[in-house]
């Protein structure tokens, strides 16, 4: 009987230690999910860019239609691509969180594995497509039980290059493609409102009103650009720290690992705050 109780205590202690040792991984996963999740708050997209440009052009030309008709299908396809990259990262970190928690059976990917489609606005090479496929497969394996808690490090190692590739591509698309559309948009505004400032048919009040509209549009885009800047910093920081943790070789329950997770959390909290301020 005494031996039985000793065994029970030993097993319970081992389970408690195991759960405690995975707390840093849970914390890292939660921070990553919260950080990448800011993507949903972004007040701009390829489709929004297309609709805004189309509306502005029709308004400036005094085109009146029964319904707004804008050819934005390719822009919607680009948004779909971006969203699938975002989901690939979210699913990976959700899988890591579930692996490090006691609720492994409480989460399921109830959507089929997505495939990145073609788009005229976003160029994807074979490396990007392979990274997306592999990261999706790893995430699915994690939440369906093909990885176990003692295989968390293996999961992270196998996913590292793929999550880095997807993160880098998502950052590039947001910073270069999406912000680039804003720059083109602003050039169109400048040309239109500059021409108005020279129009002799407009009085001073009309020109002042046009100038105010122009600067309001610029301010709106400035906030959007800053949102994109902070979001890409968040995604980049998460991907970089994931890679550094893998490269360091530290055990998940080591002092160094816990200290690094604490530093990442503080850095992400700072970026979260910056992003929230831009929404006000």
PDB file of C-alpha atoms in Angstrom:
ATOM      1  CA  UNK A   1       0.000   0.000   0.000  1.00  0.00           C
ATOM      2  CA  UNK A   2       2.799   2.384   0.929  1.00  0.00           C
ATOM      3  CA  UNK A   3       4.556   1.578  -2.332  1.00  0.00           C
ATOM      4  CA  UNK A   4       1.330   2.332  -4.209  1.00  0.00           C
ATOM      5  CA  UNK A   5       1.000   5.777  -2.659  1.00  0.00           C
ATOM      6  CA  UNK A   6       4.678   6.492  -3.314  1.00  0.00           C
ATOM      7  CA  UNK A   7       4.124   5.660  -6.984  1.00  0.00           C
ATOM      8  CA  UNK A   8       1.055   7.886  -7.160  1.00  0.00           C
ATOM      9  CA  UNK A   9       2.945  10.781  -5.607  1.00  0.00           C
ATOM     10  CA  UNK A  10       5.881  10.215  -7.968  1.00  0.00           C
ATOM     11  CA  UNK A  11       3.614  10.199 -11.052  1.00  0.00           C
ATOM     12  CA  UNK A  12       1.679  13.258  -9.888  1.00  0.00           C
ATOM     13  CA  UNK A  13       4.903  15.118  -9.208  1.00  0.00           C
ATOM     14  CA  UNK A  14       6.228  14.219 -12.619  1.00  0.00           C
ATOM     15  CA  UNK A  15       3.072  15.451 -14.315  1.00  0.00           C
ATOM     16  CA  UNK A  16       3.146  18.710 -12.366  1.00  0.00           C
ATOM     17  CA  UNK A  17       6.796  19.264 -13.259  1.00  0.00           C
ATOM     18  CA  UNK A  18       6.070  18.506 -16.905  1.00  0.00           C
ATOM     19  CA  UNK A  19       3.211  21.015 -16.996  1.00  0.00           C
ATOM     20  CA  UNK A  20       5.286  23.659 -15.231  1.00  0.00           C
ATOM     21  CA  UNK A  21       8.195  23.196 -17.628  1.00  0.00           C
ATOM     22  CA  UNK A  22       5.896  23.931 -20.572  1.00  0.00           C
ATOM     23  CA  UNK A  23       4.534  27.193 -19.188  1.00  0.00           C
ATOM     24  CA  UNK A  24       7.187  29.275 -21.052  1.00  0.00           C
ATOM     25  CA  UNK A  25       6.120  27.622 -24.326  1.00  0.00           C
ATOM     26  CA  UNK A  26       2.487  28.394 -23.564  1.00  0.00           C
ATOM     27  CA  UNK A  27       3.372  32.000 -22.803  1.00  0.00           C
ATOM     28  CA  UNK A  28       5.378  32.337 -26.004  1.00  0.00           C
ATOM     29  CA  UNK A  29       2.502  30.850 -28.020  1.00  0.00           C
ATOM     30  CA  UNK A  30      -0.070  33.173 -26.460  1.00  0.00           C
ATOM     31  CA  UNK A  31       2.101  36.206 -27.141  1.00  0.00           C
ATOM     32  CA  UNK A  32       2.611  35.110 -30.754  1.00  0.00           C
ATOM     33  CA  UNK A  33      -1.119  34.490 -31.257  1.00  0.00           C
ATOM     34  CA  UNK A  34      -1.991  37.895 -29.807  1.00  0.00           C
ATOM     35  CA  UNK A  35       0.700  39.610 -31.856  1.00  0.00           C
ATOM     36  CA  UNK A  36      -0.053  38.037 -35.235  1.00  0.00           C
ATOM     37  CA  UNK A  37      -3.757  38.365 -34.452  1.00  0.00           C
ATOM     38  CA  UNK A  38      -3.395  42.152 -34.792  1.00  0.00           C
ATOM     39  CA  UNK A  39      -3.582  41.449 -38.528  1.00  0.00           C
ATOM     40  CA  UNK A  40      -7.375  41.304 -38.158  1.00  0.00           C
ATOM     41  CA  UNK A  41      -7.381  44.913 -36.963  1.00  0.00           C
ATOM     42  CA  UNK A  42      -5.568  46.241 -40.015  1.00  0.00           C
ATOM     43  CA  UNK A  43      -7.658  48.979 -41.639  1.00  0.00           C
ATOM     44  CA  UNK A  44      -6.502  48.365 -45.183  1.00  0.00           C
ATOM     45  CA  UNK A  45      -6.349  45.630 -47.811  1.00  0.00           C
ATOM     46  CA  UNK A  46      -5.857  45.142 -51.534  1.00  0.00           C
ATOM     47  CA  UNK A  47      -9.630  45.113 -52.057  1.00  0.00           C
ATOM     48  CA  UNK A  48     -10.156  48.276 -50.002  1.00  0.00           C
ATOM     49  CA  UNK A  49      -7.436  49.974 -52.046  1.00  0.00           C
ATOM     50  CA  UNK A  50      -9.183  49.049 -55.279  1.00  0.00           C
ATOM     51  CA  UNK A  51     -12.624  50.167 -54.092  1.00  0.00           C
ATOM     52  CA  UNK A  52     -11.294  53.464 -52.752  1.00  0.00           C
ATOM     53  CA  UNK A  53      -9.419  54.243 -55.968  1.00  0.00           C
ATOM     54  CA  UNK A  54     -12.390  53.287 -58.098  1.00  0.00           C
ATOM     55  CA  UNK A  55     -14.747  55.420 -56.005  1.00  0.00           C
ATOM     56  CA  UNK A  56     -12.367  58.379 -56.023  1.00  0.00           C
ATOM     57  CA  UNK A  57     -11.955  58.219 -59.806  1.00  0.00           C
ATOM     58  CA  UNK A  58     -15.692  58.011 -60.439  1.00  0.00           C
ATOM     59  CA  UNK A  59     -16.354  60.851 -58.006  1.00  0.00           C
ATOM     60  CA  UNK A  60     -13.701  63.089 -59.527  1.00  0.00           C
ATOM     61  CA  UNK A  61     -15.156  62.447 -62.979  1.00  0.00           C
ATOM     62  CA  UNK A  62     -18.746  62.909 -61.754  1.00  0.00           C
ATOM     63  CA  UNK A  63     -19.688  59.419 -62.942  1.00  0.00           C
ATOM     64  CA  UNK A  64     -23.068  58.448 -61.508  1.00  0.00           C
ATOM     65  CA  UNK A  65     -24.102  54.773 -61.691  1.00  0.00           C
ATOM     66  CA  UNK A  66     -26.992  52.893 -60.135  1.00  0.00           C
ATOM     67  CA  UNK A  67     -24.456  50.636 -58.421  1.00  0.00           C
ATOM     68  CA  UNK A  68     -20.749  50.993 -57.864  1.00  0.00           C
ATOM     69  CA  UNK A  69     -19.095  48.774 -60.452  1.00  0.00           C
ATOM     70  CA  UNK A  70     -15.368  48.261 -59.858  1.00  0.00           C
ATOM     71  CA  UNK A  71     -13.190  45.489 -61.360  1.00  0.00           C
ATOM     72  CA  UNK A  72     -11.538  44.392 -58.096  1.00  0.00           C
ATOM     73  CA  UNK A  73     -11.515  40.597 -58.461  1.00  0.00           C
ATOM     74  CA  UNK A  74      -7.718  40.333 -58.691  1.00  0.00           C
ATOM     75  CA  UNK A  75      -7.393  42.475 -55.559  1.00  0.00           C
ATOM     76  CA  UNK A  76      -9.755  40.166 -53.690  1.00  0.00           C
ATOM     77  CA  UNK A  77      -7.609  37.205 -54.805  1.00  0.00           C
ATOM     78  CA  UNK A  78      -4.541  38.956 -53.391  1.00  0.00           C
ATOM     79  CA  UNK A  79      -6.354  39.454 -50.070  1.00  0.00           C
ATOM     80  CA  UNK A  80      -7.218  35.755 -50.042  1.00  0.00           C
ATOM     81  CA  UNK A  81      -3.535  34.898 -50.458  1.00  0.00           C
ATOM     82  CA  UNK A  82      -2.515  37.212 -47.638  1.00  0.00           C
ATOM     83  CA  UNK A  83      -5.201  35.773 -45.380  1.00  0.00           C
ATOM     84  CA  UNK A  84      -4.047  32.212 -46.026  1.00  0.00           C
ATOM     85  CA  UNK A  85      -0.490  33.154 -45.049  1.00  0.00           C
ATOM     86  CA  UNK A  86      -1.833  34.742 -41.875  1.00  0.00           C
ATOM     87  CA  UNK A  87      -3.863  31.606 -41.083  1.00  0.00           C
ATOM     88  CA  UNK A  88      -0.819  29.370 -41.647  1.00  0.00           C
ATOM     89  CA  UNK A  89       1.078  31.269 -38.951  1.00  0.00           C
ATOM     90  CA  UNK A  90      -1.906  31.349 -36.585  1.00  0.00           C
ATOM     91  CA  UNK A  91      -2.475  27.613 -36.990  1.00  0.00           C
ATOM     92  CA  UNK A  92       1.180  26.867 -36.283  1.00  0.00           C
ATOM     93  CA  UNK A  93       1.194  28.838 -33.040  1.00  0.00           C
ATOM     94  CA  UNK A  94      -2.197  27.452 -32.055  1.00  0.00           C
ATOM     95  CA  UNK A  95      -0.785  23.961 -32.540  1.00  0.00           C
ATOM     96  CA  UNK A  96       2.221  24.817 -30.360  1.00  0.00           C
ATOM     97  CA  UNK A  97      -0.035  26.247 -27.674  1.00  0.00           C
ATOM     98  CA  UNK A  98      -2.198  23.140 -27.645  1.00  0.00           C
ATOM     99  CA  UNK A  99       0.830  20.856 -27.484  1.00  0.00           C
ATOM    100  CA  UNK A 100       2.088  22.703 -24.419  1.00  0.00           C
ATOM    101  CA  UNK A 101      -1.294  22.686 -22.650  1.00  0.00           C
ATOM    102  CA  UNK A 102      -3.449  19.986 -21.097  1.00  0.00           C
ATOM    103  CA  UNK A 103      -6.259  20.596 -23.589  1.00  0.00           C
ATOM    104  CA  UNK A 104      -4.787  18.945 -26.663  1.00  0.00           C
ATOM    105  CA  UNK A 105      -8.134  17.401 -27.586  1.00  0.00           C
ATOM    106  CA  UNK A 106     -10.077  20.634 -27.188  1.00  0.00           C
ATOM    107  CA  UNK A 107      -8.885  22.192 -30.431  1.00  0.00           C
ATOM    108  CA  UNK A 108      -9.468  21.080 -33.971  1.00  0.00           C
ATOM    109  CA  UNK A 109      -8.786  22.609 -37.335  1.00  0.00           C
ATOM    110  CA  UNK A 110     -12.300  22.331 -38.720  1.00  0.00           C
ATOM    111  CA  UNK A 111     -11.342  23.693 -42.117  1.00  0.00           C
ATOM    112  CA  UNK A 112      -9.600  21.728 -44.885  1.00  0.00           C
ATOM    113  CA  UNK A 113      -5.959  22.405 -45.560  1.00  0.00           C
ATOM    114  CA  UNK A 114      -5.850  25.515 -47.709  1.00  0.00           C
ATOM    115  CA  UNK A 115      -3.870  25.944 -50.895  1.00  0.00           C
ATOM    116  CA  UNK A 116      -2.383  29.261 -51.932  1.00  0.00           C
ATOM    117  CA  UNK A 117      -4.008  30.340 -55.159  1.00  0.00           C
ATOM    118  CA  UNK A 118      -2.661  32.447 -57.998  1.00  0.00           C
ATOM    119  CA  UNK A 119      -2.792  36.236 -57.973  1.00  0.00           C
ATOM    120  CA  UNK A 120      -1.570  38.901 -60.352  1.00  0.00           C
ATOM    121  CA  UNK A 121      -0.554  41.154 -57.476  1.00  0.00           C
ATOM    122  CA  UNK A 122       1.495  38.785 -55.312  1.00  0.00           C
ATOM    123  CA  UNK A 123       4.319  36.660 -56.705  1.00  0.00           C
ATOM    124  CA  UNK A 124       4.896  33.314 -54.984  1.00  0.00           C
ATOM    125  CA  UNK A 125       7.721  30.976 -55.901  1.00  0.00           C
ATOM    126  CA  UNK A 126       8.102  27.264 -55.202  1.00  0.00           C
ATOM    127  CA  UNK A 127       9.827  27.947 -51.880  1.00  0.00           C
ATOM    128  CA  UNK A 128       6.842  29.936 -50.611  1.00  0.00           C
ATOM    129  CA  UNK A 129       4.331  27.326 -51.739  1.00  0.00           C
ATOM    130  CA  UNK A 130       6.339  24.493 -50.164  1.00  0.00           C
ATOM    131  CA  UNK A 131       6.714  26.395 -46.870  1.00  0.00           C
ATOM    132  CA  UNK A 132       2.977  27.038 -46.756  1.00  0.00           C
ATOM    133  CA  UNK A 133       2.167  23.385 -47.435  1.00  0.00           C
ATOM    134  CA  UNK A 134       4.644  22.045 -44.871  1.00  0.00           C
ATOM    135  CA  UNK A 135       3.660  24.497 -42.139  1.00  0.00           C
ATOM    136  CA  UNK A 136      -0.013  23.638 -42.674  1.00  0.00           C
ATOM    137  CA  UNK A 137       0.767  19.920 -42.478  1.00  0.00           C
ATOM    138  CA  UNK A 138       2.777  20.350 -39.265  1.00  0.00           C
ATOM    139  CA  UNK A 139      -0.006  22.380 -37.660  1.00  0.00           C
ATOM    140  CA  UNK A 140      -2.596  19.786 -38.600  1.00  0.00           C
ATOM    141  CA  UNK A 141      -0.415  16.987 -37.213  1.00  0.00           C
ATOM    142  CA  UNK A 142       0.004  18.886 -33.946  1.00  0.00           C
ATOM    143  CA  UNK A 143      -3.670  19.402 -33.214  1.00  0.00           C
ATOM    144  CA  UNK A 144      -4.705  15.907 -34.313  1.00  0.00           C
ATOM    145  CA  UNK A 145      -2.297  14.277 -31.892  1.00  0.00           C
ATOM    146  CA  UNK A 146       0.504  13.125 -34.185  1.00  0.00           C
ATOM    147  CA  UNK A 147       2.868  15.169 -32.039  1.00  0.00           C
ATOM    148  CA  UNK A 148       2.948  14.794 -28.270  1.00  0.00           C
ATOM    149  CA  UNK A 149       4.232  17.025 -25.533  1.00  0.00           C
ATOM    150  CA  UNK A 150       7.625  15.360 -25.458  1.00  0.00           C
ATOM    151  CA  UNK A 151       7.962  16.184 -29.168  1.00  0.00           C
ATOM    152  CA  UNK A 152       7.401  19.939 -28.853  1.00  0.00           C
ATOM    153  CA  UNK A 153      11.025  20.770 -29.627  1.00  0.00           C
ATOM    154  CA  UNK A 154      10.853  18.540 -32.722  1.00  0.00           C
ATOM    155  CA  UNK A 155       7.703  20.351 -33.832  1.00  0.00           C
ATOM    156  CA  UNK A 156       9.410  23.723 -33.450  1.00  0.00           C
ATOM    157  CA  UNK A 157      12.578  22.616 -35.231  1.00  0.00           C
ATOM    158  CA  UNK A 158      10.697  21.136 -38.188  1.00  0.00           C
ATOM    159  CA  UNK A 159       8.540  24.244 -38.533  1.00  0.00           C
ATOM    160  CA  UNK A 160      11.253  26.874 -38.088  1.00  0.00           C
ATOM    161  CA  UNK A 161      12.357  27.398 -41.698  1.00  0.00           C
ATOM    162  CA  UNK A 162       8.779  27.249 -42.952  1.00  0.00           C
ATOM    163  CA  UNK A 163       7.410  29.770 -40.463  1.00  0.00           C
ATOM    164  CA  UNK A 164      10.354  32.051 -41.237  1.00  0.00           C
ATOM    165  CA  UNK A 165       9.674  31.845 -44.984  1.00  0.00           C
ATOM    166  CA  UNK A 166       5.958  32.560 -44.613  1.00  0.00           C
ATOM    167  CA  UNK A 167       6.626  35.387 -42.138  1.00  0.00           C
ATOM    168  CA  UNK A 168       9.191  37.003 -44.452  1.00  0.00           C
ATOM    169  CA  UNK A 169       6.817  36.796 -47.407  1.00  0.00           C
ATOM    170  CA  UNK A 170       3.899  38.212 -45.441  1.00  0.00           C
ATOM    171  CA  UNK A 171       6.080  41.078 -44.226  1.00  0.00           C
ATOM    172  CA  UNK A 172       7.225  41.796 -47.802  1.00  0.00           C
ATOM    173  CA  UNK A 173       3.655  41.779 -49.132  1.00  0.00           C
ATOM    174  CA  UNK A 174       2.426  44.130 -46.420  1.00  0.00           C
ATOM    175  CA  UNK A 175       5.379  46.546 -46.559  1.00  0.00           C
ATOM    176  CA  UNK A 176       6.077  46.589 -50.285  1.00  0.00           C
ATOM    177  CA  UNK A 177       2.884  45.607 -52.100  1.00  0.00           C
ATOM    178  CA  UNK A 178       0.210  46.992 -49.806  1.00  0.00           C
ATOM    179  CA  UNK A 179       2.068  50.124 -48.727  1.00  0.00           C
ATOM    180  CA  UNK A 180       3.081  50.565 -52.355  1.00  0.00           C
ATOM    181  CA  UNK A 181      -0.569  50.790 -53.343  1.00  0.00           C
ATOM    182  CA  UNK A 182      -0.992  53.560 -50.802  1.00  0.00           C
ATOM    183  CA  UNK A 183       1.886  55.492 -52.367  1.00  0.00           C
ATOM    184  CA  UNK A 184       0.244  55.207 -55.814  1.00  0.00           C
ATOM    185  CA  UNK A 185      -3.062  56.248 -54.292  1.00  0.00           C
ATOM    186  CA  UNK A 186      -1.485  59.346 -52.773  1.00  0.00           C
ATOM    187  CA  UNK A 187       0.060  60.355 -56.095  1.00  0.00           C
ATOM    188  CA  UNK A 188      -3.414  60.301 -57.641  1.00  0.00           C
ATOM    189  CA  UNK A 189      -4.774  62.457 -54.829  1.00  0.00           C
ATOM    190  CA  UNK A 190      -1.920  64.923 -55.167  1.00  0.00           C
ATOM    191  CA  UNK A 191      -2.426  65.369 -58.913  1.00  0.00           C
ATOM    192  CA  UNK A 192      -6.179  65.833 -58.544  1.00  0.00           C
ATOM    193  CA  UNK A 193      -6.124  68.306 -55.670  1.00  0.00           C
ATOM    194  CA  UNK A 194      -3.114  70.208 -57.051  1.00  0.00           C
ATOM    195  CA  UNK A 195      -5.038  70.766 -60.284  1.00  0.00           C
ATOM    196  CA  UNK A 196      -7.991  72.043 -58.263  1.00  0.00           C
ATOM    197  CA  UNK A 197      -5.757  74.592 -56.537  1.00  0.00           C
ATOM    198  CA  UNK A 198      -5.037  76.151 -59.970  1.00  0.00           C
ATOM    199  CA  UNK A 199      -8.634  76.075 -61.187  1.00  0.00           C
ATOM    200  CA  UNK A 200      -9.749  79.721 -61.700  1.00  0.00           C
ATOM    201  CA  UNK A 201     -13.397  78.659 -61.513  1.00  0.00           C
ATOM    202  CA  UNK A 202     -13.009  77.802 -57.806  1.00  0.00           C
ATOM    203  CA  UNK A 203     -13.064  80.457 -55.121  1.00  0.00           C
ATOM    204  CA  UNK A 204     -10.848  80.557 -52.040  1.00  0.00           C
ATOM    205  CA  UNK A 205     -13.365  78.710 -49.870  1.00  0.00           C
ATOM    206  CA  UNK A 206     -13.665  75.857 -52.385  1.00  0.00           C
ATOM    207  CA  UNK A 207      -9.890  75.549 -52.614  1.00  0.00           C
ATOM    208  CA  UNK A 208      -9.485  75.568 -48.845  1.00  0.00           C
ATOM    209  CA  UNK A 209     -12.104  72.835 -48.542  1.00  0.00           C
ATOM    210  CA  UNK A 210     -10.308  70.758 -51.195  1.00  0.00           C
ATOM    211  CA  UNK A 211      -6.999  71.207 -49.379  1.00  0.00           C
ATOM    212  CA  UNK A 212      -8.594  70.041 -46.131  1.00  0.00           C
ATOM    213  CA  UNK A 213      -9.996  66.930 -47.864  1.00  0.00           C
ATOM    214  CA  UNK A 214      -6.570  66.178 -49.304  1.00  0.00           C
ATOM    215  CA  UNK A 215      -4.749  66.392 -45.986  1.00  0.00           C
ATOM    216  CA  UNK A 216      -7.420  64.323 -44.253  1.00  0.00           C
ATOM    217  CA  UNK A 217      -6.848  61.585 -46.813  1.00  0.00           C
ATOM    218  CA  UNK A 218      -3.086  61.777 -46.263  1.00  0.00           C
ATOM    219  CA  UNK A 219      -3.528  61.509 -42.500  1.00  0.00           C
ATOM    220  CA  UNK A 220      -5.759  58.459 -42.907  1.00  0.00           C
ATOM    221  CA  UNK A 221      -3.077  56.743 -44.974  1.00  0.00           C
ATOM    222  CA  UNK A 222      -0.343  57.795 -42.565  1.00  0.00           C
ATOM    223  CA  UNK A 223      -2.104  55.932 -39.768  1.00  0.00           C
ATOM    224  CA  UNK A 224      -2.596  52.915 -42.012  1.00  0.00           C
ATOM    225  CA  UNK A 225       1.070  52.893 -42.962  1.00  0.00           C
ATOM    226  CA  UNK A 226       2.063  53.051 -39.323  1.00  0.00           C
ATOM    227  CA  UNK A 227      -0.272  50.141 -38.555  1.00  0.00           C
ATOM    228  CA  UNK A 228       1.413  48.096 -41.271  1.00  0.00           C
ATOM    229  CA  UNK A 229       4.852  49.092 -39.979  1.00  0.00           C
ATOM    230  CA  UNK A 230       4.076  47.978 -36.408  1.00  0.00           C
ATOM    231  CA  UNK A 231       2.361  44.780 -37.557  1.00  0.00           C
ATOM    232  CA  UNK A 232       5.347  43.767 -39.701  1.00  0.00           C
ATOM    233  CA  UNK A 233       7.658  44.465 -36.751  1.00  0.00           C
ATOM    234  CA  UNK A 234       5.525  42.142 -34.611  1.00  0.00           C
ATOM    235  CA  UNK A 235       5.553  39.353 -37.202  1.00  0.00           C
ATOM    236  CA  UNK A 236       9.282  39.787 -37.780  1.00  0.00           C
ATOM    237  CA  UNK A 237      10.096  39.752 -34.064  1.00  0.00           C
ATOM    238  CA  UNK A 238       8.105  36.571 -33.480  1.00  0.00           C
ATOM    239  CA  UNK A 239       9.737  34.751 -36.408  1.00  0.00           C
ATOM    240  CA  UNK A 240      13.215  35.940 -35.415  1.00  0.00           C
ATOM    241  CA  UNK A 241      12.858  34.923 -31.762  1.00  0.00           C
ATOM    242  CA  UNK A 242      11.439  31.537 -32.728  1.00  0.00           C
ATOM    243  CA  UNK A 243      14.535  30.925 -34.843  1.00  0.00           C
ATOM    244  CA  UNK A 244      16.898  32.152 -32.132  1.00  0.00           C
ATOM    245  CA  UNK A 245      15.311  29.857 -29.544  1.00  0.00           C
ATOM    246  CA  UNK A 246      15.759  26.891 -31.869  1.00  0.00           C
ATOM    247  CA  UNK A 247      19.356  27.833 -32.669  1.00  0.00           C
ATOM    248  CA  UNK A 248      20.287  28.314 -29.014  1.00  0.00           C
ATOM    249  CA  UNK A 249      19.602  24.685 -28.148  1.00  0.00           C
ATOM    250  CA  UNK A 250      18.272  25.682 -24.718  1.00  0.00           C
ATOM    251  CA  UNK A 251      15.906  23.264 -23.013  1.00  0.00           C
ATOM    252  CA  UNK A 252      12.298  24.436 -22.845  1.00  0.00           C
ATOM    253  CA  UNK A 253      12.413  24.655 -19.052  1.00  0.00           C
ATOM    254  CA  UNK A 254      15.876  26.232 -18.806  1.00  0.00           C
ATOM    255  CA  UNK A 255      16.510  29.579 -17.134  1.00  0.00           C
ATOM    256  CA  UNK A 256      17.815  31.058 -20.397  1.00  0.00           C
ATOM    257  CA  UNK A 257      14.706  29.998 -22.310  1.00  0.00           C
ATOM    258  CA  UNK A 258      12.378  31.478 -19.683  1.00  0.00           C
ATOM    259  CA  UNK A 259      14.377  34.721 -19.587  1.00  0.00           C
ATOM    260  CA  UNK A 260      14.263  35.057 -23.367  1.00  0.00           C
ATOM    261  CA  UNK A 261      10.501  34.439 -23.399  1.00  0.00           C
ATOM    262  CA  UNK A 262      10.120  37.184 -20.808  1.00  0.00           C
ATOM    263  CA  UNK A 263      12.071  39.600 -22.990  1.00  0.00           C
ATOM    264  CA  UNK A 264      10.016  38.692 -26.074  1.00  0.00           C
ATOM    265  CA  UNK A 265       6.821  39.264 -24.090  1.00  0.00           C
ATOM    266  CA  UNK A 266       7.938  42.730 -23.037  1.00  0.00           C
ATOM    267  CA  UNK A 267       8.948  43.669 -26.589  1.00  0.00           C
ATOM    268  CA  UNK A 268       5.628  42.418 -27.972  1.00  0.00           C
ATOM    269  CA  UNK A 269       3.636  44.255 -25.313  1.00  0.00           C
ATOM    270  CA  UNK A 270       5.372  47.467 -26.398  1.00  0.00           C
ATOM    271  CA  UNK A 271       4.454  46.837 -30.039  1.00  0.00           C
ATOM    272  CA  UNK A 272       0.883  45.846 -29.076  1.00  0.00           C
ATOM    273  CA  UNK A 273       0.492  49.145 -27.268  1.00  0.00           C
ATOM    274  CA  UNK A 274       1.849  51.065 -30.261  1.00  0.00           C
ATOM    275  CA  UNK A 275      -0.625  49.314 -32.561  1.00  0.00           C
ATOM    276  CA  UNK A 276      -3.568  49.988 -30.234  1.00  0.00           C
ATOM    277  CA  UNK A 277      -2.670  53.673 -30.083  1.00  0.00           C
ATOM    278  CA  UNK A 278      -2.927  53.886 -33.864  1.00  0.00           C
ATOM    279  CA  UNK A 279      -6.523  52.637 -33.737  1.00  0.00           C
ATOM    280  CA  UNK A 280      -7.690  55.582 -31.613  1.00  0.00           C
TER     281      UNK A 280
END
